[in-house]
Coordinates of C-alpha atoms in Angstrom, one line a residue:
M1 CA -83.8 -7.9 -36.2
P2 CA -83.3 -11.8 -36.2
L3 CA -83.2 -12.4 -32.5
N4 CA -84.3 -15.8 -30.4
R5 CA -85.5 -15.2 -27.2
R6 CA -53.3 5.7 -20.2
K7 CA -51.8 2.2 -19.3
F8 CA -54.0 -0.5 -20.4
L9 CA -53.6 -0.1 -24.0
K10 CA -50.7 -2.8 -24.3
E11 CA -51.8 -6.5 -23.7
S12 CA -51.7 -8.5 -20.7
A13 CA -50.8 -12.1 -20.2
V14 CA -51.7 -15.0 -17.9
T15 CA -49.1 -17.8 -17.4
G16 CA -50.4 -21.4 -18.4
A17 CA -49.8 -22.8 -14.7
G18 CA -52.7 -24.3 -13.9
V19 CA -54.8 -23.6 -16.9
A20 CA -57.7 -26.1 -17.3
V21 CA -57.9 -27.6 -21.0
A22 CA -61.1 -29.4 -21.6
G23 CA -60.9 -32.4 -23.9
A24 CA -57.1 -32.2 -24.0
A25 CA -55.9 -34.8 -26.7
A26 CA -55.1 -38.2 -25.7
P27 CA -52.5 -40.5 -27.0
A28 CA -52.8 -41.8 -30.4
A29 CA -54.5 -45.2 -30.5
Q30 CA -53.9 -48.3 -32.9
A31 CA -57.1 -48.9 -34.7
V32 CA -58.1 -52.6 -36.5
G33 CA -56.1 -52.6 -39.3
G34 CA -53.2 -50.8 -38.2
N35 CA -54.9 -47.5 -39.0
R36 CA -55.0 -44.8 -36.3
R37 CA -57.8 -43.1 -35.1
P38 CA -58.0 -39.5 -35.6
R39 CA -56.6 -37.1 -32.5
P40 CA -59.0 -35.5 -30.6
A41 CA -59.4 -31.8 -31.5
K42 CA -57.9 -29.8 -28.9
R43 CA -60.6 -27.5 -27.0
Y44 CA -60.5 -24.6 -24.3
A45 CA -63.3 -23.6 -22.1
L46 CA -63.1 -19.7 -21.2
T47 CA -65.8 -17.8 -19.1
V48 CA -66.1 -13.9 -19.3
M49 CA -67.8 -12.3 -16.6
G50 CA -69.9 -9.5 -16.7
T51 CA -72.0 -6.8 -14.1
T52 CA -73.4 -3.1 -15.4
D53 CA -74.9 -0.4 -13.6
L54 CA -73.5 -0.8 -10.4
H55 CA -74.1 2.8 -9.0
G56 CA -71.8 2.9 -6.1
R57 CA -73.4 -0.3 -4.7
V58 CA -70.7 -1.9 -2.3
F59 CA -73.1 -2.9 0.6
N60 CA -76.5 -4.6 0.4
W61 CA -77.6 -1.7 2.1
D62 CA -80.4 1.4 1.5
Y63 CA -78.9 4.9 2.4
F64 CA -82.1 5.8 2.0
K65 CA -84.0 3.7 4.6
D66 CA -80.8 3.5 6.8
A67 CA -81.2 -0.5 6.9
E68 CA -80.4 -3.1 4.9
Y69 CA -81.6 -3.5 1.1
S70 CA -85.0 -5.4 0.7
D71 CA -87.1 -5.5 -2.2
A72 CA -90.8 -7.2 -3.1
Q73 CA -88.5 -9.8 -5.0
G74 CA -86.1 -10.5 -2.2
N75 CA -83.2 -9.4 -4.1
A76 CA -79.9 -8.5 -2.7
Q77 CA -77.6 -6.0 -3.7
G78 CA -73.4 -4.7 -4.1
L79 CA -70.0 -5.9 -4.8
A80 CA -69.8 -7.6 -1.7
R81 CA -72.0 -10.3 -3.0
I82 CA -70.7 -9.8 -6.6
S83 CA -67.5 -10.9 -5.1
T84 CA -68.7 -13.9 -3.3
L85 CA -70.4 -15.1 -6.9
V86 CA -67.3 -14.3 -8.8
D87 CA -64.8 -16.5 -6.2
Q88 CA -67.6 -19.3 -7.0
V89 CA -67.1 -19.0 -10.8
R90 CA -63.1 -18.6 -10.6
R91 CA -62.9 -21.8 -8.1
E92 CA -65.2 -24.0 -10.6
K93 CA -63.5 -22.7 -13.7
G94 CA -59.9 -22.0 -12.8
R95 CA -59.0 -18.1 -12.2
R96 CA -56.6 -18.2 -15.3
N97 CA -59.6 -19.4 -17.4
T98 CA -62.1 -16.0 -16.4
L99 CA -62.3 -12.5 -17.3
L100 CA -64.1 -9.7 -15.2
L101 CA -66.3 -7.1 -16.8
D102 CA -68.4 -4.5 -16.3
A103 CA -70.7 -2.1 -18.5
G104 CA -70.4 1.2 -16.7
D105 CA -72.1 3.7 -14.4
T106 CA -69.6 3.0 -11.6
I107 CA -69.3 6.1 -9.4
Q108 CA -72.9 7.8 -9.3
G109 CA -76.4 6.7 -8.0
T110 CA -76.2 6.3 -4.1
P111 CA -74.9 8.6 -1.0
L112 CA -71.7 6.5 -0.7
T113 CA -70.4 7.6 -4.3
Y114 CA -72.0 11.2 -3.8
Y115 CA -69.9 11.5 -0.6
Y116 CA -66.8 10.7 -1.8
A117 CA -67.2 13.3 -4.9
K118 CA -68.5 16.3 -3.1
V119 CA -68.3 15.6 1.0
D120 CA -64.9 14.5 0.8
P121 CA -64.0 14.3 -2.7
I122 CA -61.3 12.1 -4.0
T123 CA -60.1 15.4 -6.4
A124 CA -58.9 16.9 -3.3
E125 CA -54.9 17.3 -2.1
G126 CA -54.3 13.9 -0.4
G127 CA -58.2 13.0 -0.6
P128 CA -59.5 9.3 -0.5
V129 CA -59.3 6.4 -2.7
H130 CA -62.9 6.1 -4.3
P131 CA -64.3 3.2 -2.4
M132 CA -66.1 1.7 -6.1
A133 CA -61.8 1.8 -7.0
Q134 CA -60.7 0.0 -3.9
A135 CA -63.9 -2.5 -4.5
M136 CA -63.3 -3.4 -7.8
N137 CA -59.7 -3.8 -7.5
A138 CA -60.0 -6.1 -4.9
I139 CA -62.3 -8.3 -6.5
G140 CA -60.1 -8.2 -9.6
Y141 CA -61.9 -6.4 -12.5
D142 CA -59.8 -6.9 -15.9
A143 CA -61.8 -3.6 -17.7
V144 CA -64.8 -1.5 -17.0
A145 CA -66.8 0.3 -19.9
L146 CA -67.4 3.9 -19.1
G147 CA -71.2 5.0 -18.7
N148 CA -73.0 8.2 -19.2
H149 CA -73.1 8.7 -15.3
E150 CA -69.2 8.4 -14.7
F151 CA -69.5 12.1 -16.2
N152 CA -71.9 13.5 -13.9
Y153 CA -69.2 14.9 -11.4
G154 CA -67.2 16.3 -14.4
I155 CA -64.0 15.5 -16.1
E156 CA -61.6 16.0 -13.1
T157 CA -63.4 13.5 -11.0
L158 CA -63.8 11.0 -13.4
R159 CA -59.9 11.1 -14.5
R160 CA -59.0 10.6 -10.4
F161 CA -61.1 7.7 -10.6
E162 CA -59.5 6.2 -13.2
E163 CA -56.0 6.6 -11.9
Q164 CA -57.2 4.8 -8.7
C165 CA -58.2 1.9 -10.6
D166 CA -55.9 -1.3 -11.5
F167 CA -57.9 -1.7 -14.9
P168 CA -58.7 0.7 -17.9
L169 CA -61.8 2.4 -18.3
L170 CA -62.7 1.8 -21.6
G171 CA -64.8 4.3 -24.5
A172 CA -64.0 3.4 -28.1
N173 CA -66.5 6.0 -28.8
A174 CA -65.4 8.5 -26.1
V175 CA -63.0 10.9 -28.5
D176 CA -61.5 14.0 -27.9
A177 CA -63.7 17.0 -29.4
R178 CA -60.7 18.6 -31.4
T179 CA -58.8 15.8 -32.5
L180 CA -61.6 12.8 -32.7
R181 CA -58.6 10.7 -31.1
P182 CA -59.7 8.4 -28.3
A183 CA -60.0 10.1 -24.9
F184 CA -59.9 6.5 -23.2
P185 CA -58.5 3.3 -24.0
P186 CA -60.9 1.9 -26.9
Y187 CA -60.0 -1.5 -25.8
F188 CA -58.3 -3.9 -23.6
M189 CA -56.7 -7.3 -24.5
K190 CA -55.5 -10.4 -22.4
T191 CA -53.5 -13.7 -23.5
F192 CA -54.7 -17.0 -21.7
R193 CA -51.7 -19.3 -22.4
V194 CA -53.2 -22.7 -23.4
P195 CA -50.4 -25.9 -22.5
G196 CA -49.8 -27.8 -25.5
G197 CA -51.5 -25.6 -27.8
P198 CA -51.1 -21.8 -29.2
P199 CA -52.1 -19.1 -26.9
V200 CA -56.2 -17.3 -26.7
K201 CA -55.9 -13.9 -27.0
V202 CA -59.4 -12.2 -26.0
A203 CA -60.0 -8.5 -27.1
V204 CA -62.5 -6.4 -25.0
L205 CA -64.0 -3.7 -26.9
G206 CA -65.6 -0.8 -24.5
L207 CA -68.6 1.3 -25.7
T208 CA -70.2 4.0 -23.9
N209 CA -73.5 6.2 -24.6
P210 CA -73.8 9.1 -27.2
G211 CA -76.5 10.3 -25.0
I212 CA -73.4 12.1 -22.5
A213 CA -73.2 14.9 -25.0
I214 CA -76.6 15.7 -24.4
W215 CA -76.9 14.8 -20.6
D216 CA -73.6 16.2 -19.1
K217 CA -73.3 18.8 -21.7
A218 CA -72.0 21.2 -19.2
Y219 CA -68.9 19.3 -18.3
V220 CA -67.8 17.5 -22.0
Q221 CA -69.3 20.3 -24.6
G222 CA -65.7 21.4 -26.3
R223 CA -63.8 18.6 -25.0
L224 CA -65.4 15.3 -25.8
A225 CA -67.3 13.9 -28.5
F226 CA -69.5 10.7 -28.2
P227 CA -70.2 8.8 -32.0
G228 CA -72.1 6.3 -32.2
L229 CA -71.6 2.6 -31.1
E230 CA -72.2 0.8 -34.6
E231 CA -70.2 3.2 -36.5
Q232 CA -67.1 2.8 -33.8
A233 CA -67.5 -0.9 -33.5
A234 CA -67.0 -1.2 -37.2
K235 CA -64.4 0.7 -36.8
W236 CA -62.6 -1.1 -34.1
V237 CA -63.4 -5.0 -34.4
P238 CA -61.7 -5.4 -37.6
K239 CA -58.5 -3.9 -35.8
L240 CA -58.9 -6.4 -32.9
R241 CA -59.4 -9.4 -35.4
S242 CA -55.9 -8.3 -37.2
M243 CA -54.3 -7.9 -34.5
G244 CA -54.8 -11.6 -33.6
A245 CA -58.0 -11.8 -31.5
D246 CA -59.5 -14.8 -31.1
V247 CA -62.5 -13.9 -29.2
V248 CA -64.1 -10.4 -29.0
V249 CA -66.3 -9.3 -26.4
V250 CA -68.0 -6.0 -26.5
S251 CA -69.1 -4.0 -22.9
A252 CA -71.4 -1.7 -24.1
H253 CA -73.3 0.8 -21.8
S254 CA -76.0 1.1 -24.2
G255 CA -79.4 -1.3 -23.9
S256 CA -80.9 -3.5 -26.6
S257 CA -83.9 -1.9 -27.7
G258 CA -82.8 -0.1 -30.6
T259 CA -84.6 2.9 -29.0
S260 CA -83.3 6.6 -28.0
S261 CA -84.7 8.8 -25.0
Y262 CA -83.7 11.6 -26.7
G263 CA -85.3 12.0 -29.8
D264 CA -83.6 13.1 -32.8
Q265 CA -81.5 15.3 -31.3
L266 CA -78.6 13.1 -32.0
P267 CA -77.6 10.9 -34.9
Y268 CA -76.7 8.0 -32.9
V269 CA -79.3 5.5 -31.3
E270 CA -78.9 5.1 -27.4
N271 CA -79.8 1.8 -27.0
A272 CA -77.9 0.4 -29.9
A273 CA -76.4 -2.8 -28.2
A274 CA -78.3 -5.6 -30.4
L275 CA -77.8 -3.2 -33.6
V276 CA -74.2 -3.5 -32.9
A277 CA -74.5 -7.3 -32.7
Q278 CA -76.9 -7.6 -36.3
R279 CA -74.8 -5.0 -38.3
V280 CA -70.9 -5.3 -37.1
P281 CA -69.2 -8.5 -37.9
G282 CA -66.7 -10.4 -35.8
I283 CA -68.2 -9.9 -32.5
D284 CA -68.9 -12.9 -30.1
A285 CA -70.6 -11.7 -27.1
I286 CA -71.8 -8.0 -25.9
L287 CA -72.0 -7.4 -22.2
V288 CA -75.1 -4.9 -22.4
G289 CA -75.9 -2.1 -19.6
H290 CA -77.9 1.0 -19.0
A291 CA -81.1 -0.2 -19.5
H292 CA -81.4 -1.6 -16.0
V293 CA -83.3 -4.7 -17.0
E294 CA -82.5 -8.2 -16.6
I295 CA -81.7 -10.1 -20.1
E296 CA -79.9 -13.6 -19.3
E297 CA -79.4 -14.4 -22.9
L298 CA -80.6 -12.7 -26.0
L299 CA -79.2 -14.1 -29.3
V300 CA -78.8 -12.3 -32.1
T301 CA -78.3 -13.2 -36.2
N302 CA -75.2 -10.9 -37.6
E303 CA -77.0 -9.8 -40.8
R304 CA -73.7 -10.0 -43.0
T305 CA -72.3 -13.2 -41.3
G306 CA -75.3 -15.4 -40.4
R307 CA -73.3 -15.6 -37.2
T308 CA -74.9 -15.8 -33.8
V309 CA -74.0 -13.1 -31.2
V310 CA -74.9 -13.6 -27.6
L311 CA -76.2 -10.8 -25.5
S312 CA -76.9 -10.7 -21.9
E313 CA -77.5 -7.6 -19.4
P314 CA -77.4 -8.7 -15.8
L315 CA -80.0 -6.3 -14.3
C316 CA -78.4 -3.5 -12.4
H317 CA -77.2 -2.5 -8.6
A318 CA -74.6 -5.8 -8.6
E319 CA -78.0 -8.0 -8.5
R320 CA -77.0 -10.4 -11.0
L321 CA -73.6 -11.9 -12.5
T322 CA -73.5 -12.7 -16.1
L323 CA -71.2 -15.4 -17.4
F324 CA -70.7 -15.7 -20.9
D325 CA -69.1 -19.6 -21.3
F326 CA -67.1 -20.0 -24.4
E327 CA -66.0 -22.9 -26.1
L328 CA -63.1 -22.9 -28.3
V329 CA -61.4 -25.5 -30.6
L330 CA -58.5 -25.5 -32.1
E331 CA -58.2 -25.6 -36.1
R332 CA -55.7 -25.6 -38.4
G333 CA -53.4 -23.6 -36.1
G334 CA -56.0 -21.5 -34.7
W335 CA -58.8 -21.2 -32.3
R336 CA -62.1 -20.7 -33.3
V337 CA -65.2 -19.8 -30.8
E338 CA -67.1 -23.2 -31.3
S339 CA -70.2 -22.2 -28.9
V340 CA -71.0 -19.0 -26.4
R341 CA -73.8 -19.8 -23.7
A342 CA -75.1 -16.7 -21.3
S343 CA -76.3 -17.5 -17.9
L344 CA -77.0 -15.4 -14.6
R345 CA -76.2 -15.7 -10.9
D346 CA -78.1 -14.1 -8.5
S347 CA -77.0 -11.9 -5.5
R348 CA -79.6 -13.1 -3.3
T349 CA -77.6 -17.1 -3.0
V350 CA -74.6 -15.6 -1.7
E351 CA -73.8 -14.0 1.5
D352 CA -71.4 -10.5 1.3
D353 CA -67.6 -11.1 1.1
P354 CA -66.1 -10.2 4.6
R355 CA -62.9 -9.2 2.5
I356 CA -64.6 -6.2 0.7
T357 CA -67.5 -5.3 3.7
G358 CA -64.1 -5.1 6.1
L359 CA -62.1 -3.4 3.3
L360 CA -64.6 -0.3 3.2
S361 CA -66.5 -0.4 6.7
D362 CA -64.7 3.2 7.6
E363 CA -66.1 4.6 4.5
H364 CA -69.6 2.8 5.0
R365 CA -69.8 4.6 8.4
K366 CA -69.1 7.9 7.7
V367 CA -71.6 8.0 4.8
V368 CA -74.3 6.5 7.5
E369 CA -73.5 9.2 9.6
Y370 CA -73.6 11.9 6.9
V371 CA -77.1 10.9 5.9
N372 CA -78.6 10.6 9.5
Q373 CA -77.8 14.3 10.0
V374 CA -80.6 16.0 11.5
V375 CA -81.4 19.6 9.1
G376 CA -84.8 20.1 10.3
T377 CA -88.5 19.4 11.6
A378 CA -91.4 18.3 9.4
T379 CA -95.1 19.5 10.7
Q380 CA -96.8 16.0 8.8
T381 CA -95.4 13.2 6.9
L382 CA -95.2 14.2 3.1
T383 CA -95.0 11.1 0.4
T384 CA -94.6 10.7 -3.2
V385 CA -97.3 7.8 -3.1
E386 CA -100.0 9.3 -5.3
A387 CA -97.5 11.9 -6.8
R388 CA -97.8 10.5 -10.2
C389 CA -101.5 11.0 -10.2
T390 CA -101.8 14.4 -7.9
D391 CA -100.3 17.7 -7.2
A392 CA -98.3 16.5 -3.9
P393 CA -96.9 18.7 -1.8
I394 CA -93.5 16.8 -1.7
I395 CA -93.0 17.6 -5.4
D396 CA -94.0 20.9 -4.5
L397 CA -91.4 21.4 -2.2
I398 CA -88.9 20.7 -5.0
T399 CA -90.3 23.3 -7.4
K400 CA -90.4 25.9 -4.5
V401 CA -86.4 25.1 -3.8
Q402 CA -85.7 25.8 -7.3
E403 CA -87.7 28.5 -8.1
D404 CA -86.5 30.4 -4.8
V405 CA -82.7 29.7 -5.9
V406 CA -83.5 30.9 -10.0
K407 CA -85.2 34.0 -8.0
A408 CA -82.1 34.8 -6.3
A409 CA -79.8 34.0 -8.7
L410 CA -81.4 36.5 -11.3
A411 CA -82.4 39.4 -8.8
G412 CA -80.6 42.7 -10.2
T413 CA -80.3 41.2 -13.6
E414 CA -82.6 42.6 -16.8
H415 CA -84.3 39.4 -16.6
A416 CA -85.4 39.6 -12.8
S417 CA -89.0 40.8 -13.8
L418 CA -89.8 37.9 -15.6
P419 CA -91.9 35.1 -14.0
V420 CA -90.1 32.2 -12.5
I421 CA -92.0 28.7 -13.0
A422 CA -90.3 25.3 -12.1
Q423 CA -90.2 21.7 -13.1
A424 CA -90.1 18.5 -11.1
S425 CA -90.7 15.1 -11.6
P426 CA -91.7 11.8 -9.3
F427 CA -88.4 10.0 -9.3
S428 CA -89.6 7.6 -6.5
R429 CA -92.8 6.0 -5.5
T430 CA -92.0 5.4 -2.3
S431 CA -90.1 8.6 -1.1
Q432 CA -91.2 9.7 2.3
I433 CA -90.3 12.7 4.8
P434 CA -91.7 11.9 8.2
A435 CA -93.2 13.8 10.3
G436 CA -90.9 15.0 12.9
E437 CA -87.2 15.3 12.3
V438 CA -86.0 15.5 9.0
T439 CA -82.4 14.1 8.3
V440 CA -80.2 14.2 4.6
R441 CA -81.3 10.9 3.7
D442 CA -84.9 11.6 3.8
L443 CA -84.2 14.7 1.4
S444 CA -81.8 12.5 -0.5
S445 CA -84.7 9.7 -0.8
L446 CA -86.9 12.3 -2.7
Y447 CA -84.1 13.7 -5.3
V448 CA -82.4 10.8 -5.8
Y449 CA -80.1 11.9 -8.9
D450 CA -77.3 14.5 -8.8
N451 CA -78.7 16.8 -11.3
T452 CA -78.0 20.2 -11.2
L453 CA -80.1 23.8 -11.9
V454 CA -80.3 25.5 -15.1
A455 CA -83.0 28.7 -16.0
K456 CA -84.2 28.6 -19.1
V457 CA -86.4 31.3 -21.2
L458 CA -89.7 29.9 -22.8
T459 CA -92.5 31.4 -24.4
G460 CA -96.2 30.6 -23.1
A461 CA -96.8 28.8 -26.5
Q462 CA -93.9 26.7 -25.7
L463 CA -94.7 26.1 -22.5
R464 CA -98.0 24.9 -23.3
A465 CA -95.9 22.5 -25.8
Y466 CA -93.9 21.2 -23.2
L467 CA -96.7 20.4 -20.9
E468 CA -98.7 18.4 -23.8
Y469 CA -95.8 16.3 -24.4
S470 CA -95.3 15.6 -20.7
A471 CA -99.2 14.7 -20.6
E472 CA -98.3 12.0 -23.1
Y473 CA -97.5 9.9 -20.1
F474 CA -100.9 8.9 -18.9
V475 CA -103.1 6.5 -20.8
R476 CA -106.1 7.9 -22.5
T477 CA -109.1 6.9 -20.7
A478 CA -112.7 7.0 -21.7
P479 CA -114.8 9.6 -19.3
D480 CA -117.3 6.5 -18.4
A481 CA -114.5 3.9 -18.0
V482 CA -113.0 2.8 -14.5
V483 CA -110.1 4.4 -13.5
D484 CA -107.0 1.9 -12.7
V485 CA -104.4 4.0 -11.2
D486 CA -101.6 1.1 -11.9
A487 CA -102.7 1.4 -15.4
L488 CA -102.9 5.0 -15.7
T489 CA -99.4 6.0 -16.4
N490 CA -95.8 5.1 -18.4
A491 CA -98.2 5.4 -21.8
G492 CA -95.8 3.8 -24.3
G493 CA -93.1 2.8 -21.5
R494 CA -92.4 6.3 -20.5
P495 CA -90.6 6.3 -17.1
D496 CA -91.6 8.6 -14.1
Y497 CA -88.9 10.7 -14.1
N498 CA -89.5 11.8 -18.1
Y499 CA -93.2 13.2 -16.6
D500 CA -92.7 16.4 -15.5
Y501 CA -95.2 18.8 -13.0
V502 CA -94.8 22.6 -13.6
S503 CA -95.2 25.0 -11.1
G504 CA -96.5 29.0 -11.3
V505 CA -99.2 28.0 -13.7
S506 CA -102.3 26.2 -13.3
Y507 CA -103.5 23.7 -15.6
E508 CA -105.9 20.4 -16.2
I509 CA -104.9 17.2 -17.8
D510 CA -107.7 15.9 -19.6
I511 CA -106.6 12.1 -20.0
A512 CA -110.1 11.6 -22.1
R513 CA -108.6 13.4 -25.2
P514 CA -105.8 12.5 -27.6
A515 CA -102.5 13.1 -27.0
G516 CA -101.3 16.3 -27.9
S517 CA -104.5 18.0 -27.0
R518 CA -104.6 17.5 -23.2
I519 CA -103.8 20.6 -21.8
V520 CA -106.8 22.8 -21.1
N521 CA -107.4 25.7 -18.8
L522 CA -104.0 26.6 -18.8
A523 CA -103.4 30.1 -16.4
Y524 CA -100.9 32.3 -15.1
G525 CA -101.8 34.4 -12.5
G526 CA -105.5 33.7 -12.6
A527 CA -105.7 34.6 -16.6
P528 CA -105.1 32.3 -19.6
L529 CA -101.6 31.8 -20.1
D530 CA -100.5 34.5 -22.9
D531 CA -98.6 32.4 -25.3
A532 CA -96.5 35.6 -26.5
G533 CA -95.5 35.6 -22.9
R534 CA -92.0 34.7 -21.5
F535 CA -91.1 32.8 -18.5
V536 CA -88.0 31.3 -16.9
L537 CA -88.1 27.7 -16.0
A538 CA -86.2 26.6 -13.3
V539 CA -85.2 23.0 -14.7
N540 CA -82.8 20.3 -13.8
N541 CA -79.6 20.1 -16.3
Y542 CA -80.7 16.8 -17.4
R543 CA -84.1 18.0 -18.9
A544 CA -82.1 21.6 -20.4
N545 CA -79.7 19.6 -21.9
G546 CA -82.2 17.2 -23.7
G547 CA -83.0 14.5 -21.8
G548 CA -86.3 12.9 -22.1
A549 CA -86.9 14.9 -25.4
F550 CA -89.0 17.6 -24.2
P551 CA -89.7 20.0 -26.8
H552 CA -88.2 23.5 -26.9
V553 CA -86.2 23.7 -23.3
A554 CA -83.1 22.3 -24.9
S555 CA -82.3 25.0 -27.4
A556 CA -84.0 27.8 -25.3
Q557 CA -82.0 30.6 -23.9
E558 CA -80.2 29.6 -21.0
L559 CA -80.0 32.7 -18.3
W560 CA -78.0 31.0 -15.6
S561 CA -76.8 27.5 -14.3
E562 CA -75.0 26.3 -11.4
S563 CA -72.8 23.1 -10.4
T564 CA -74.7 22.6 -6.9
E565 CA -76.8 19.4 -6.8
I566 CA -80.6 20.0 -6.4
R567 CA -80.1 18.0 -3.5
T568 CA -78.0 20.3 -2.0
R569 CA -80.3 23.0 -2.8
I570 CA -83.3 21.3 -1.0
A571 CA -81.3 20.4 2.0
E572 CA -80.0 24.1 2.5
W573 CA -83.7 25.3 1.8
V574 CA -85.0 23.1 4.8
T575 CA -81.8 23.9 7.1
A576 CA -82.6 27.5 6.8
K577 CA -86.5 27.0 7.3
G578 CA -85.7 24.9 10.6
V579 CA -89.6 23.6 10.0
L580 CA -91.0 21.9 7.0
D581 CA -94.5 23.2 6.7
P582 CA -96.3 22.4 3.7
K583 CA -98.1 26.0 4.3
D584 CA -94.6 27.3 3.0
F585 CA -94.6 25.7 -0.4
A586 CA -97.5 23.3 -1.1
S587 CA -100.4 24.4 -3.6
V588 CA -102.6 22.5 -6.4
G589 CA -101.5 23.8 -9.5
W590 CA -102.6 21.0 -12.0
R591 CA -105.3 18.1 -11.9
L592 CA -106.6 15.2 -13.9
T593 CA -109.8 15.8 -15.6
R594 CA -112.2 13.7 -18.1
D595 CA -114.2 15.7 -20.3
G596 CA -113.6 18.3 -17.1
T597 CA -114.5 16.3 -14.6
P598 CA -111.7 15.7 -11.8
V599 CA -110.7 12.1 -11.9
F600 CA -109.5 11.9 -8.6

């Protein structure tokens, strides 16, 4: 790939008053000899702004820490900051020369979004307007692409959110499973009036992630389908051009790496934005999302036209704002994109817009009160600091809760006699449940995703393969090598959330061995594991549906599932106990070794 570093289908128009035209034609001048100098070409400057992966960030606030957000880089978050940046750009460029987009993952990711999906749901009769809809409406977004996390609370919640938005939710590759017709608006078009020249028509094509079919299978199976980004772009971009689009921008909830976390479970690439740029002619720029990385400007050469397509991904959580600055020139009565340049603006350089913080102060206060509810008392501090490399009690809490919930669900059924084991991942490296009072936010910081619980049946042999795949997370380390904890994990770029503990069995991970042969001394009940034995795996829905491409689990027999979040189950378990004591849930089930010698 050549790289250098149900209401919005109609067109909307912007009137010409106040439109700035760069390089507007001057009166013709008389040249020596009576010849007139050529009239300068008429030009137009357009700026398309973009955010992505907001994940419920309105305020620069960390609900898990009950404090203003901060990180080691000094970043700031939230739509209140983005609003300030957007206002700056609109003043600089002229509001009628700008467009504001987002590339998806809007309504999931913080206690704020959870609260208005589950505690005080927007779907209730007379329910509230979603805070993200309120904020984005107030800022003046023009269009937003669907992200995969838009589907986490079900289609009813998503449709209600859609109704509350003053902008369209775009998804050209989110189609009705039966008719294959678009289930959401595929595109948005806006016409910019240019004094003294023809209008400039801008088309925005929205593309979402094919992985939704796996990750939210329980909600979308049989109702929606998600074909590939490249295939749908190839269908829609020519249509947009034939409709007179002078500029085509794609807002894609899909990273640029060309990789997929779900392996070959789907025939479509997860992170396909650069492939779309390379293979589909007629695109000028792509706002990239999903990967949570910062890419100021990525230039991709289209293999059919030789034209450069400009990509940009503005990090996540409203920490950055992308600007695509277009220069158009009028030639033979039509507009041509002469150049596109991408840049980023940083939320930490500005203050919150008081208009946004004031608008949502009541909603923010309610959520702060909710997350600070005390649900129990901890006898000691529990932390995830070492959870990647050692069997940490705080992760055992998750697996214990999952085991108990599944055992209760299967009680009295034909499967009640099967042993129940559970998986969990070290999602966070900084989560902590302090000794003393335990609040909802303490438990929420431990389990940051809105996953739900599923019970699947695996054989002993399948469980072994599952653990071998998980153990690929560790970097192979020779028996006599110095162990650098910071360099020991995330082999091949695998994120922490795709490394699993499995409780109820004991095993060693020999990191001196090659991947695929690291699980040793695997046992259940003190005896070597029977490959033909059958186990019930209590597993989150992301993993159960194939997230992370773990072997066997997606195709395994499903015995039970529920819609209550695992986070809620943990809070219920702690509330019922009253006291959070490691003796009730902690065990040492696995350890890292090298040739049989423990690493730690």
